[in-house]
N, CA and C of each residue as an Amber inpcrd file, in Angstrom:
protein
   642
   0.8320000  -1.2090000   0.0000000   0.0000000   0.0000000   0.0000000
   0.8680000   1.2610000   0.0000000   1.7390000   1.5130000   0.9370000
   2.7710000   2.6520000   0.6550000   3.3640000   3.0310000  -0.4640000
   4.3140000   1.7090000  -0.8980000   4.6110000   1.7720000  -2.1740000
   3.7520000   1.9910000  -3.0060000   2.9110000   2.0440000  -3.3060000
   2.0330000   2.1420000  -4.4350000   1.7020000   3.7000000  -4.0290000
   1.4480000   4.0170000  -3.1960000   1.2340000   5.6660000  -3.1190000
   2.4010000   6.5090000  -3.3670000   3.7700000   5.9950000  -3.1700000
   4.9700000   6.3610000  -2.9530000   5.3020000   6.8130000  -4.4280000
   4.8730000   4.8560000  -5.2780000   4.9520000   5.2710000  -6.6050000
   4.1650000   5.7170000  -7.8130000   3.1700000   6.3480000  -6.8470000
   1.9120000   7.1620000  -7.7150000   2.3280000   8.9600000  -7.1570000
   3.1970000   9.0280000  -6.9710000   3.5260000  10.5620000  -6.0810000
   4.5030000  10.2490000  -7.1250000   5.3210000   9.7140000  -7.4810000
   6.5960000   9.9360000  -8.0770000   6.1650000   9.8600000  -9.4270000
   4.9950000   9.4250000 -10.1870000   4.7320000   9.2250000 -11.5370000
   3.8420000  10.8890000 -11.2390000   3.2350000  11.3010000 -10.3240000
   2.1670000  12.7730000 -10.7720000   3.4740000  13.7280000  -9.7750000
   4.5430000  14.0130000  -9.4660000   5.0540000  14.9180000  -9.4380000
   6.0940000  15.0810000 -11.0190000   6.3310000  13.8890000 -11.5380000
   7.1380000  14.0580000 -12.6970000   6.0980000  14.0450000 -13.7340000
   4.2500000  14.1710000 -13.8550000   3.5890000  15.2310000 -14.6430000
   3.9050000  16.6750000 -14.3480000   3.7540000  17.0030000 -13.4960000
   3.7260000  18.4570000 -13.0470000   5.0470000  19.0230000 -13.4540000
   6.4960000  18.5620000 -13.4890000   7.3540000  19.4510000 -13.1840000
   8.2900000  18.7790000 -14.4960000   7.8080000  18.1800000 -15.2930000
   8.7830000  17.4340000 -16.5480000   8.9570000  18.7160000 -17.5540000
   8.4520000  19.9910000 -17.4240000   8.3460000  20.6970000 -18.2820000
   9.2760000  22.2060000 -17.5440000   9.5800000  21.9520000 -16.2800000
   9.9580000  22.7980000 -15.5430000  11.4060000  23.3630000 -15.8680000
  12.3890000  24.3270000 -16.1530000  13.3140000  24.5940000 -16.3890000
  14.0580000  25.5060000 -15.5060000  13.4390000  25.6090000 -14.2650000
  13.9720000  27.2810000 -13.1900000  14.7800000  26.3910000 -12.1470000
  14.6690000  24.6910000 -12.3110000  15.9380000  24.4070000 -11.0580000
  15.2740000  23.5240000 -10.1010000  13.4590000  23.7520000 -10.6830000
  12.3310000  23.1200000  -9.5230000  12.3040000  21.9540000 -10.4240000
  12.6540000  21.1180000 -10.9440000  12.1460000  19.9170000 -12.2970000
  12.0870000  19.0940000 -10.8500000  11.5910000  18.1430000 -12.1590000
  11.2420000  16.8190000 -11.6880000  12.5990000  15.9850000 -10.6900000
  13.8810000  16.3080000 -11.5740000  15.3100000  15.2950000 -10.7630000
  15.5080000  16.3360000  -9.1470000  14.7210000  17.8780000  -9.3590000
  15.2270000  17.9540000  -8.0910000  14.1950000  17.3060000  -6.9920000
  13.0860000  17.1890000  -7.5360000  11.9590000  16.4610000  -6.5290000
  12.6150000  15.2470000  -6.3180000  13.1020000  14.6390000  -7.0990000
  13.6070000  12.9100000  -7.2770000  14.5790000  12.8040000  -6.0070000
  15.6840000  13.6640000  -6.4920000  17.2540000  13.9500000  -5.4020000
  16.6610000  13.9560000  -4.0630000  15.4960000  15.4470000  -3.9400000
  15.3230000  15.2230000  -2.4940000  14.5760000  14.4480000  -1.9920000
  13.6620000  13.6660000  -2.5160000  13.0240000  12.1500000  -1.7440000
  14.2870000  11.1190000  -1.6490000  15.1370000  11.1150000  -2.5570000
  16.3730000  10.3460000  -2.2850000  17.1860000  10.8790000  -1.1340000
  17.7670000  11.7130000  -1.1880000  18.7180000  12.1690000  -0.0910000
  17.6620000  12.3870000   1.3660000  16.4890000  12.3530000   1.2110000
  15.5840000  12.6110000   2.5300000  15.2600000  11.1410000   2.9880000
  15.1490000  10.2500000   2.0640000  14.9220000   9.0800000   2.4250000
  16.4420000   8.6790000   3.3120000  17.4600000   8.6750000   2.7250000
  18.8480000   9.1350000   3.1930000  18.8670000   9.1410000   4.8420000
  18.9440000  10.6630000   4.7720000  18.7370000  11.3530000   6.3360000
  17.8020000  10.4280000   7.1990000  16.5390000  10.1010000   6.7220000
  15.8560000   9.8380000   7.6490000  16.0920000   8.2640000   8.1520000
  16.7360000   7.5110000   7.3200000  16.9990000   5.9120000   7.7470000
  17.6890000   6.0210000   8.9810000  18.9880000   7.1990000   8.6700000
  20.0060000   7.3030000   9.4810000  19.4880000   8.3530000  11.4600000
  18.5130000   8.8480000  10.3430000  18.0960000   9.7900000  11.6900000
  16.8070000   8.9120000  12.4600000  16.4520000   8.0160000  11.9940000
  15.1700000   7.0680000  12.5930000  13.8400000   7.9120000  12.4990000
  13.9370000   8.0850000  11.1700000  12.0810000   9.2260000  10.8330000
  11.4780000   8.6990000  10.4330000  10.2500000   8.5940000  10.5490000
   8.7200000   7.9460000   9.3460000   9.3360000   8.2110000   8.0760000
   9.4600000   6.9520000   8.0320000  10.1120000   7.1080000   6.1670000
   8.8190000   7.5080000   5.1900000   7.7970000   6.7160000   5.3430000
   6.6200000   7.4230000   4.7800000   6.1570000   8.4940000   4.4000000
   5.9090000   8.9890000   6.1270000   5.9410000  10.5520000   5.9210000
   6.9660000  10.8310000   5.3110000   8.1490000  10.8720000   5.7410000
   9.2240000  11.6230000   5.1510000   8.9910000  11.8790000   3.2510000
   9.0960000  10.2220000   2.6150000   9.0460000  10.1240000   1.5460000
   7.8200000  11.2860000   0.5840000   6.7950000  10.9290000   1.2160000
   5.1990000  11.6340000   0.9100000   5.6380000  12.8690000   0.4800000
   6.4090000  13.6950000   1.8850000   6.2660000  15.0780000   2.2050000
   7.4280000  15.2120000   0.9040000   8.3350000  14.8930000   0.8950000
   9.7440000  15.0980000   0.1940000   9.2880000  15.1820000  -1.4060000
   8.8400000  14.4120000  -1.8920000   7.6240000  14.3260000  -3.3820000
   6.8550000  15.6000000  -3.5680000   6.2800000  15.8690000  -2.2210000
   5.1530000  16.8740000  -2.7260000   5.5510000  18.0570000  -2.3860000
   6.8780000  18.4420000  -1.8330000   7.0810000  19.5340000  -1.2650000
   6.9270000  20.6640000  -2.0500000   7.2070000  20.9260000  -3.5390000
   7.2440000  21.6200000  -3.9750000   5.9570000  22.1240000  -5.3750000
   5.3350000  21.0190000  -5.0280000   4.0520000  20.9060000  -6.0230000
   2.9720000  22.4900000  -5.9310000   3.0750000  23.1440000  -4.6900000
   2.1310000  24.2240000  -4.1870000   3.1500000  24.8540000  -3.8310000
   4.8090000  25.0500000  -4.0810000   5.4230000  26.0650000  -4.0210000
   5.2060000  27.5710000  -4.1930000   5.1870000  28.3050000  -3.7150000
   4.6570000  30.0650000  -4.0450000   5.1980000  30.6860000  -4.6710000
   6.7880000  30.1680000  -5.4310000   7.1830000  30.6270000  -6.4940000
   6.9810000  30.0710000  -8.2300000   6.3050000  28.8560000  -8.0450000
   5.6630000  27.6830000  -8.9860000   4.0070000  27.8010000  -9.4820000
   3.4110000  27.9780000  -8.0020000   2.1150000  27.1160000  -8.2110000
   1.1720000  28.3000000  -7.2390000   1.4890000  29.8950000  -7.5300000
   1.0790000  31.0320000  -6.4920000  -0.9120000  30.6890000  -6.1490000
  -1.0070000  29.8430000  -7.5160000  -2.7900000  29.9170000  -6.9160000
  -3.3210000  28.9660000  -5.9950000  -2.2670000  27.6110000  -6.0490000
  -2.4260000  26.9190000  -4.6540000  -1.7820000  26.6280000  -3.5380000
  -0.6820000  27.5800000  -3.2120000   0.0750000  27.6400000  -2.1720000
  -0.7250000  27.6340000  -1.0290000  -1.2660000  28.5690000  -1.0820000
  -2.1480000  28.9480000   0.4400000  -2.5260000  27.6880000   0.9980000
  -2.8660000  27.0560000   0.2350000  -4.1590000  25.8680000   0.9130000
  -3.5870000  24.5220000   0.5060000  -2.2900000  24.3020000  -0.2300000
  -1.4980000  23.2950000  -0.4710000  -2.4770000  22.1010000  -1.2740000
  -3.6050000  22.7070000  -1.9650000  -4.4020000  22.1220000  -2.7860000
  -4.1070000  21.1680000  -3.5120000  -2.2570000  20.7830000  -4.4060000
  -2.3630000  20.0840000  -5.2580000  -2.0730000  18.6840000  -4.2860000
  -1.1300000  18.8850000  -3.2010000  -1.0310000  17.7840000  -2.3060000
  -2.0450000  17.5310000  -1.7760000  -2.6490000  18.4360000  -1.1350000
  -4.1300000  17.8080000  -0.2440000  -4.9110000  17.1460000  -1.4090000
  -5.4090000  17.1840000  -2.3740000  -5.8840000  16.4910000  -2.9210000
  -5.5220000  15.0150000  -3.6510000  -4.0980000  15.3910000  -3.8090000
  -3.5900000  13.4590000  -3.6280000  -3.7190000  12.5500000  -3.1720000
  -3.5590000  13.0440000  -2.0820000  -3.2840000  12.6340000  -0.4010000
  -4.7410000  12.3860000  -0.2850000  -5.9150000  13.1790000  -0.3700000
  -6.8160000  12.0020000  -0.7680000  -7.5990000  11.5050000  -1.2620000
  -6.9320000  11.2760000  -2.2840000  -7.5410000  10.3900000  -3.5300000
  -7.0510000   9.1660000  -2.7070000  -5.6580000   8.8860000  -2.1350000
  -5.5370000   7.8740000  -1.4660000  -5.6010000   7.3630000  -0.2830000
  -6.8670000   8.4620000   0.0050000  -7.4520000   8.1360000   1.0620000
  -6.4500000   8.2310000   2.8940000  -5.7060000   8.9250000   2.8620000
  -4.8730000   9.0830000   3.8250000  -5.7930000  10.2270000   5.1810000
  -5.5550000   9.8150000   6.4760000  -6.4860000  10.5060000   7.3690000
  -5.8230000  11.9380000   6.9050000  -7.2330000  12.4620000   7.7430000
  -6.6850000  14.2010000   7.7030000  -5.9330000  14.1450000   9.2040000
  -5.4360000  13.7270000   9.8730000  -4.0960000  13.7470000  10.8470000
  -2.5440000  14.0240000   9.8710000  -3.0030000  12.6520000   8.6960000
  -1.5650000  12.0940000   8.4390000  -1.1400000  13.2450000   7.1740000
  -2.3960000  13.4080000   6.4520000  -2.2150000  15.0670000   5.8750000
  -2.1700000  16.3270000   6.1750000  -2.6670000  16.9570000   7.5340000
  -1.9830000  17.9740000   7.9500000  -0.6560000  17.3840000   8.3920000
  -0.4120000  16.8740000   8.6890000   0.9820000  16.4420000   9.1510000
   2.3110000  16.5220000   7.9680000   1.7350000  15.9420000   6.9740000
   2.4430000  15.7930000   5.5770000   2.3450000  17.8640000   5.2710000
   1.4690000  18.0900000   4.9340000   1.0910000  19.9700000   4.8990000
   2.2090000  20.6200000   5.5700000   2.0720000  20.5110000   6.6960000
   2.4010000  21.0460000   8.0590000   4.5610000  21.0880000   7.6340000
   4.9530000  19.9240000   7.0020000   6.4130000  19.4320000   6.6440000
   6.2930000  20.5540000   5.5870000   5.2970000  19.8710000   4.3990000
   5.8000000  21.2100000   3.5980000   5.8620000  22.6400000   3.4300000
   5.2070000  23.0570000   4.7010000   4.7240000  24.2230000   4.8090000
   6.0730000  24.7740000   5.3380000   6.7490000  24.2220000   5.9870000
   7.7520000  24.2670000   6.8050000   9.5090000  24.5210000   5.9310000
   9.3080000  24.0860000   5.0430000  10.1210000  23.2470000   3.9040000
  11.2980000  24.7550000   4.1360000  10.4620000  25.4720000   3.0910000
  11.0910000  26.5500000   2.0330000  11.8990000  27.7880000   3.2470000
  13.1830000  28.0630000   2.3750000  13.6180000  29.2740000   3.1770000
  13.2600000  30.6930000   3.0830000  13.1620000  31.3840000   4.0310000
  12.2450000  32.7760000   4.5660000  13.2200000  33.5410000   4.4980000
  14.5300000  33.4940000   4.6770000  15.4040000  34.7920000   5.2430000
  15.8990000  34.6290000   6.8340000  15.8360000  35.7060000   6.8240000
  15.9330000  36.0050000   8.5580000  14.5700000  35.4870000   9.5910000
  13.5740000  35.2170000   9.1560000  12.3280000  34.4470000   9.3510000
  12.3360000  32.9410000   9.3850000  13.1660000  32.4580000   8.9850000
  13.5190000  31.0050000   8.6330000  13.3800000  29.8610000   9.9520000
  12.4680000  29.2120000  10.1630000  12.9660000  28.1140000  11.0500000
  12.8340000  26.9210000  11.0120000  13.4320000  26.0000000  12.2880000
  13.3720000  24.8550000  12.3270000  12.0010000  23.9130000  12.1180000
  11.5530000  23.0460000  11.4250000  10.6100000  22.1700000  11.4080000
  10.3360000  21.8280000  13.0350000   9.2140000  21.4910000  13.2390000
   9.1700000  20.8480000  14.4520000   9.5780000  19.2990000  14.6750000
   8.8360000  18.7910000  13.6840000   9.2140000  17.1170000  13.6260000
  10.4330000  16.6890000  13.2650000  10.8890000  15.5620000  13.7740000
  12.3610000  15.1990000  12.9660000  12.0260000  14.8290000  11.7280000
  10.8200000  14.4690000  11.0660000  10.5910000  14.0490000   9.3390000
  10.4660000  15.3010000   9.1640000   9.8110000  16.2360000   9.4130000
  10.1130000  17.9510000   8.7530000  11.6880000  18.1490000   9.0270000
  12.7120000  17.7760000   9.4530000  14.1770000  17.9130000   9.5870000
  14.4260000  17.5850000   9.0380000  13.9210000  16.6680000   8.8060000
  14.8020000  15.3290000   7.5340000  14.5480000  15.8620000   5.7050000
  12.7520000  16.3070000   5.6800000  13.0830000  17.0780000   4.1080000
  13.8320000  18.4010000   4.1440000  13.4330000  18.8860000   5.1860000
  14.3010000  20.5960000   4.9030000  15.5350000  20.6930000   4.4670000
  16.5010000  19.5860000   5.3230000  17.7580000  18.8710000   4.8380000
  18.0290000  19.1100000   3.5950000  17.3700000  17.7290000   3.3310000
  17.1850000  17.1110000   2.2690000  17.0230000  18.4710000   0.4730000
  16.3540000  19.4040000   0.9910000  15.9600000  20.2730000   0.3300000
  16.8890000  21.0290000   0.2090000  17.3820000  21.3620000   1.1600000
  18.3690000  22.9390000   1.4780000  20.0100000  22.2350000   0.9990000
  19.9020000  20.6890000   1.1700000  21.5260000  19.8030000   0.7000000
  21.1370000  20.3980000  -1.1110000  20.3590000  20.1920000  -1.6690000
  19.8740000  20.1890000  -2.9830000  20.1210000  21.5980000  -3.4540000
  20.2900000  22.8630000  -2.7540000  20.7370000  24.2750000  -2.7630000
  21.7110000  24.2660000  -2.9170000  22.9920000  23.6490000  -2.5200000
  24.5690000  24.0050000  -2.3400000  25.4110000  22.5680000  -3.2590000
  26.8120000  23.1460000  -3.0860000  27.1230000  22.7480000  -3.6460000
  27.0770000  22.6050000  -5.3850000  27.7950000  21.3480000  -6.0030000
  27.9110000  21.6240000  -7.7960000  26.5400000  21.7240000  -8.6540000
  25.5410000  21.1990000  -8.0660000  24.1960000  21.0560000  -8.1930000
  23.3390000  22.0900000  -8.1520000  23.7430000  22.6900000  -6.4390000
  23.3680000  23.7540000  -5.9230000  23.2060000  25.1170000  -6.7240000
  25.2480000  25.1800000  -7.4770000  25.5740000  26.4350000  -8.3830000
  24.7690000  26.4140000  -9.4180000  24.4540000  25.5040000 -10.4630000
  23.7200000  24.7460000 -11.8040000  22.1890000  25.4730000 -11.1690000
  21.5730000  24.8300000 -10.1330000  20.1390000  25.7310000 -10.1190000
  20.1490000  26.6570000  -9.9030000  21.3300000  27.4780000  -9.2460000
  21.6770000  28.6730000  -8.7830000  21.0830000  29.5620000 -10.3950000
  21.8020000  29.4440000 -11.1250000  22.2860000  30.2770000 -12.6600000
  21.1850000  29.8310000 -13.3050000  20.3410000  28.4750000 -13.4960000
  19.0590000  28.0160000 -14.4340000  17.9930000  28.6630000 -13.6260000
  17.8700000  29.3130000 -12.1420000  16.8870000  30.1700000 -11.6570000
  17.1790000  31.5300000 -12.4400000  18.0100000  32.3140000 -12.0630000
  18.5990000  33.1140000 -12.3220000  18.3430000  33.5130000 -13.7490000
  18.5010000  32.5740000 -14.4010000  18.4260000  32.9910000 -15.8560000
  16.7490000  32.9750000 -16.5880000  15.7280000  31.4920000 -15.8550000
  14.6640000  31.5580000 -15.8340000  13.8860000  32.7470000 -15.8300000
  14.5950000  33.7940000 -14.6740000  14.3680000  34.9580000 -14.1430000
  14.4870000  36.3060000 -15.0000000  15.3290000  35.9440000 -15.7680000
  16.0610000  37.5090000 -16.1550000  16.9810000  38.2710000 -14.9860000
  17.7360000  37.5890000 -14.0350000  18.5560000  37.8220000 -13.8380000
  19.6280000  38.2590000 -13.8830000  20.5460000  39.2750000 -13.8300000
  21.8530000  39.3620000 -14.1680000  22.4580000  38.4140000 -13.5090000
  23.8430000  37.4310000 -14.1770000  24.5380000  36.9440000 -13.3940000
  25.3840000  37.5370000 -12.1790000  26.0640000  38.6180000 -12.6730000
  26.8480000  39.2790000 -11.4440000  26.8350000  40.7770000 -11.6650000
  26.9200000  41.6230000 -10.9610000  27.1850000  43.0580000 -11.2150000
  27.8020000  43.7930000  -9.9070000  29.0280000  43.8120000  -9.9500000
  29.6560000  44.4430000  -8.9580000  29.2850000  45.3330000  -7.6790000
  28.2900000  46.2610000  -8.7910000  27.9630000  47.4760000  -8.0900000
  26.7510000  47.2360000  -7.1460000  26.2230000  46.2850000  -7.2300000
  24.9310000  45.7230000  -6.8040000  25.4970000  44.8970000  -5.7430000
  25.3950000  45.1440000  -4.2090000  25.6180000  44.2480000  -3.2610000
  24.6000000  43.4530000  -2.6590000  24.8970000  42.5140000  -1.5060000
  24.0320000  41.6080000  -1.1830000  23.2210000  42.6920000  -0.1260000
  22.0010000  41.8440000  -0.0510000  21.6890000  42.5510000   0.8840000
  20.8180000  41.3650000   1.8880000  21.8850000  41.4860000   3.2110000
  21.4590000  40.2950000   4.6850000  20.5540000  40.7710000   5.1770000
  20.2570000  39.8900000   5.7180000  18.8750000  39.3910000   6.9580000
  17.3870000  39.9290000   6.6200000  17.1280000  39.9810000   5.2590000
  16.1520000  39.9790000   5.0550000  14.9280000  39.4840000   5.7960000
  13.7260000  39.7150000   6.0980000  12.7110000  39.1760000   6.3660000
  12.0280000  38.4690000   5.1820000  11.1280000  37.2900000   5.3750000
   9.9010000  36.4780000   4.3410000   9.9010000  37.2750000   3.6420000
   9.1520000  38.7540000   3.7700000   8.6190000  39.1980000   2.9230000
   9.4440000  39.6860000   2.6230000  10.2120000  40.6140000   2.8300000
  11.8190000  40.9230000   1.9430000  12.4320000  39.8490000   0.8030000
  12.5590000  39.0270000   1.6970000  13.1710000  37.9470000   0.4150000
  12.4520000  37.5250000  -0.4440000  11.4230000  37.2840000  -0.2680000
  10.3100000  37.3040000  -1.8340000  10.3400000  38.3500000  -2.6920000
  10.5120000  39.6520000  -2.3770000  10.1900000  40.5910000  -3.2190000
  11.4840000  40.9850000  -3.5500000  12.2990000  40.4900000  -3.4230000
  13.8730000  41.0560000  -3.3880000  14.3840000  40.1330000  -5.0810000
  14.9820000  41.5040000  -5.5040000  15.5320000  41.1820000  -7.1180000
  16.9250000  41.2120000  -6.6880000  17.5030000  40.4170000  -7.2180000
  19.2310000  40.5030000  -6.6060000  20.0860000  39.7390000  -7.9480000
  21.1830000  39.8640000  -8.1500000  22.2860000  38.7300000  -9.1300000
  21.9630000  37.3810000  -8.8450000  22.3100000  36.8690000  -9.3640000
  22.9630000  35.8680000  -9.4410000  23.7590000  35.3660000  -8.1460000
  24.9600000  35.9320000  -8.0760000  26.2080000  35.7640000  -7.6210000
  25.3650000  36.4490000  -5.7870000  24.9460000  37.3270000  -6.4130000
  24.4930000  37.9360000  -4.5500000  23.4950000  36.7470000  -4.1080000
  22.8740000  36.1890000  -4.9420000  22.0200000  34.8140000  -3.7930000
  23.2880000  34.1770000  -3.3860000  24.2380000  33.9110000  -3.9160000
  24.8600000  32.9120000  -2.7530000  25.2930000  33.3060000  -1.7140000
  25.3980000  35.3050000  -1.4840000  25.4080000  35.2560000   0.0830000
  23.8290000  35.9060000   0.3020000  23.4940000  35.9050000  -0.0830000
  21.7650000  36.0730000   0.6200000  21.5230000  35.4250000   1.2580000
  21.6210000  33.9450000   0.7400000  21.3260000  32.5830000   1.2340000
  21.6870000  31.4110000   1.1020000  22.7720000  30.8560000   0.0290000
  23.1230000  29.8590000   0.0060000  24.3080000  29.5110000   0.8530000
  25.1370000  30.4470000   0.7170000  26.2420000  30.3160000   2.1190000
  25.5860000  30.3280000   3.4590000  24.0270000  30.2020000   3.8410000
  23.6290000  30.7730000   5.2060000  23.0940000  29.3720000   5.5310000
  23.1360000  28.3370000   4.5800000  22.1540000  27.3540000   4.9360000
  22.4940000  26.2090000   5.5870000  24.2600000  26.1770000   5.6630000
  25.3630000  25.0630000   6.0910000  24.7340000  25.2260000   7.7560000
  24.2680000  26.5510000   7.8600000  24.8320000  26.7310000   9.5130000
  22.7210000  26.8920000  10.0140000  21.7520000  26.2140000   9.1550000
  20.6450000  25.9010000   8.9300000  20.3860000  24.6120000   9.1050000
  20.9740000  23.7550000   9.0150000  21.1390000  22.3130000   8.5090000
  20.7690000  21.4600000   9.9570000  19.3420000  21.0810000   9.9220000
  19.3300000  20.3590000  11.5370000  19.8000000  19.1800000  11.9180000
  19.9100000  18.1260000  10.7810000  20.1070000  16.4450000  11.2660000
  21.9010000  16.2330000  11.4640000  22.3650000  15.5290000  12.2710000
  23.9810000  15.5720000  12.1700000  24.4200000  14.4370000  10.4640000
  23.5740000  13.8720000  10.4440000  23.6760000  13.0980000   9.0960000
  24.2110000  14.2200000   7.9430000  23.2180000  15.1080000   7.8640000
  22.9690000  16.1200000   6.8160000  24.0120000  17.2140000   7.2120000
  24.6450000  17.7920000   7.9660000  25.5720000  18.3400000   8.7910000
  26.7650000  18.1250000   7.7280000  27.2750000  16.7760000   8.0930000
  28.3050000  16.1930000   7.3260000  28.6070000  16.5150000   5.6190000
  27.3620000  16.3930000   5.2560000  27.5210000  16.7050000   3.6650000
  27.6350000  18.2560000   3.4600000  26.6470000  18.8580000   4.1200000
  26.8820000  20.2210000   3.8090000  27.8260000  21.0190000   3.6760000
  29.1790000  20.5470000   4.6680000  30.1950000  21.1380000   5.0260000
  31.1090000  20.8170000   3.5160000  31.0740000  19.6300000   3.0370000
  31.6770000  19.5430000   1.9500000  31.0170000  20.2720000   1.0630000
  29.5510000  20.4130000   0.6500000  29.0430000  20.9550000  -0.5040000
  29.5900000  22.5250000  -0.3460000  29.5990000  23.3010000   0.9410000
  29.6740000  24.8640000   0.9430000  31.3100000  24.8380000   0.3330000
  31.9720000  24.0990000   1.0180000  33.3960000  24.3130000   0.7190000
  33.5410000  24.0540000  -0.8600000  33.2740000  23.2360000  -1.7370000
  32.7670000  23.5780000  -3.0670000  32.2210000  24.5270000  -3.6510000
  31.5110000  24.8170000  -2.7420000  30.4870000  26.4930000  -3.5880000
  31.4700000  27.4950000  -3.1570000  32.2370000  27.3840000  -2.2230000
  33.0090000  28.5930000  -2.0990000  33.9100000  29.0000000  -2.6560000
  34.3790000  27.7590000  -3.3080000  35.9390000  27.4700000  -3.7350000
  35.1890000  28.3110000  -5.6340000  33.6400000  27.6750000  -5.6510000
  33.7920000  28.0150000  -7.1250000  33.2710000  29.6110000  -7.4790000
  32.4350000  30.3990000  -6.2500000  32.5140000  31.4890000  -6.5330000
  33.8840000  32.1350000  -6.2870000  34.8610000  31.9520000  -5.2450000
  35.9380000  32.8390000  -5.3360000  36.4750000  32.3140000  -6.8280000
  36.4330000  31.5210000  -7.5590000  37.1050000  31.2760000  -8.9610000
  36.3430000  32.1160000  -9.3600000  35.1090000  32.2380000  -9.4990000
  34.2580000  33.2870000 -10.4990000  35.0080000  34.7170000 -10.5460000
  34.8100000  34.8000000  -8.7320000  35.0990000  36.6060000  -8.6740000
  36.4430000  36.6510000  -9.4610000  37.7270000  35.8400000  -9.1320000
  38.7840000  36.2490000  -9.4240000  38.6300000  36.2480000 -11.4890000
  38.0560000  35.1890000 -12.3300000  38.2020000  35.4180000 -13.2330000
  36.9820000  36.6430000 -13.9160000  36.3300000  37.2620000 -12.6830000
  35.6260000  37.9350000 -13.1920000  36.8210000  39.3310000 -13.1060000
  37.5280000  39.3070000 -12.8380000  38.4150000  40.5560000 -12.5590000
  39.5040000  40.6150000 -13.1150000  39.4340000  39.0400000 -14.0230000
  40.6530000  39.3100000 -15.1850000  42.3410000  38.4470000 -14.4250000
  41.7090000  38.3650000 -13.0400000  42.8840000  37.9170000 -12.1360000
  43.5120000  36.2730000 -13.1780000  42.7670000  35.6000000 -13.4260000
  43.2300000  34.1640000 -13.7810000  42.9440000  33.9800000 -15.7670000
């Protein structure tokens, strides 16, 4: 019975997002039910939940899907078609609601399966992967990649960081350098530290060949 819901979430999130090109596709939904499934063996979480929430996290995203965010409509209605209590779906809601980063507003999930996708989600930000959605948002966007004169600008609030137009190069200190020290499970801990030290290593290459240095 799980499986079969598990693998009816993984056939209708890769309808929804096979057409997607901003960084949200289908392999990043895939990665983070993988790497969340990951975390959570190691961290002892409802793999279920975990799995469920990790699939649908981004289906009612507010930068994707702005007409059913509020009410997380495209998941709640999955969820039951297959008949799942309304406990085990606010609960599943409640993870994804939790998911996405705010800024300076940002917090911890309550549950350790809401720990385990946020992880899972925020590992999927950084690093070689991380940079790649970094620049396919960015560009989705009309973004500039970098512009000197244009600095970052920290600790935004929710609503700041939604409405906030920035480079390229300034999201990675807006927020992608902020998320290593975000990271709740010690599982997920471990990887991060390698992925930032990668992202760091490849924007200081940027800046320097952006300056003619190399």
């Amino acid at each position: 019975m799980d499986k079969t819901i598990i693998d009816d979430a993984i056939c209708y999130v890769k309808s929804i997002f096979q057409n997607e090109y901003s960084g949200h596709d289908y392999f990043h939904t895939l990665r983070v039910y993988k790497t969340a499934t990951k975390i959570a063996e190691q961290e002892r979480g409802n793999l279920f939940i975990v799995q469920l929430a990790a699939l649908l996290h981004d289906v009612d995203d507010i930068k994707l899907s702005p007409e059913t965010y509020a009410n997380k409509d495209r998941a709640v209605a999955f969820l039951k078609k297959h008949d799942l209590s309304e406990t085990m779906i606010k609960t599943i809601c409640d993870i994804i609601d939790e998911v996405s980063y705010k800024g300076a507003d940002s917090t911890a999930p309550k549950s350790l399966e809401g720990k385990c996708v946020q992880d899972a989600d925020r590992l999927d930000a950084i690093g070689a992967i991380g940079i790649a959605r970094a620049f396919a948002y960015g560009g989705s966007h009309n973004r500039v990649i970098h512009d000197p004169d244009m600095k970052p600008s920290m600790h935004m609030n929710a609503d700041e960081y939604q409405k906030h137009v920035s480079t390229t190069v300034n999201h990675f200190y807006e927020k992608l350098f902020l998320l290593k020290d975000l990271i709740n499970t010690d599982t997920a801990k471990k990887i991060a530290e390698r992925r930032e030290d990668y992202m760091k290593a490849y924007i200081s290459e940027f800046l320097d060949e952006w300056e003619g240095i190399r």
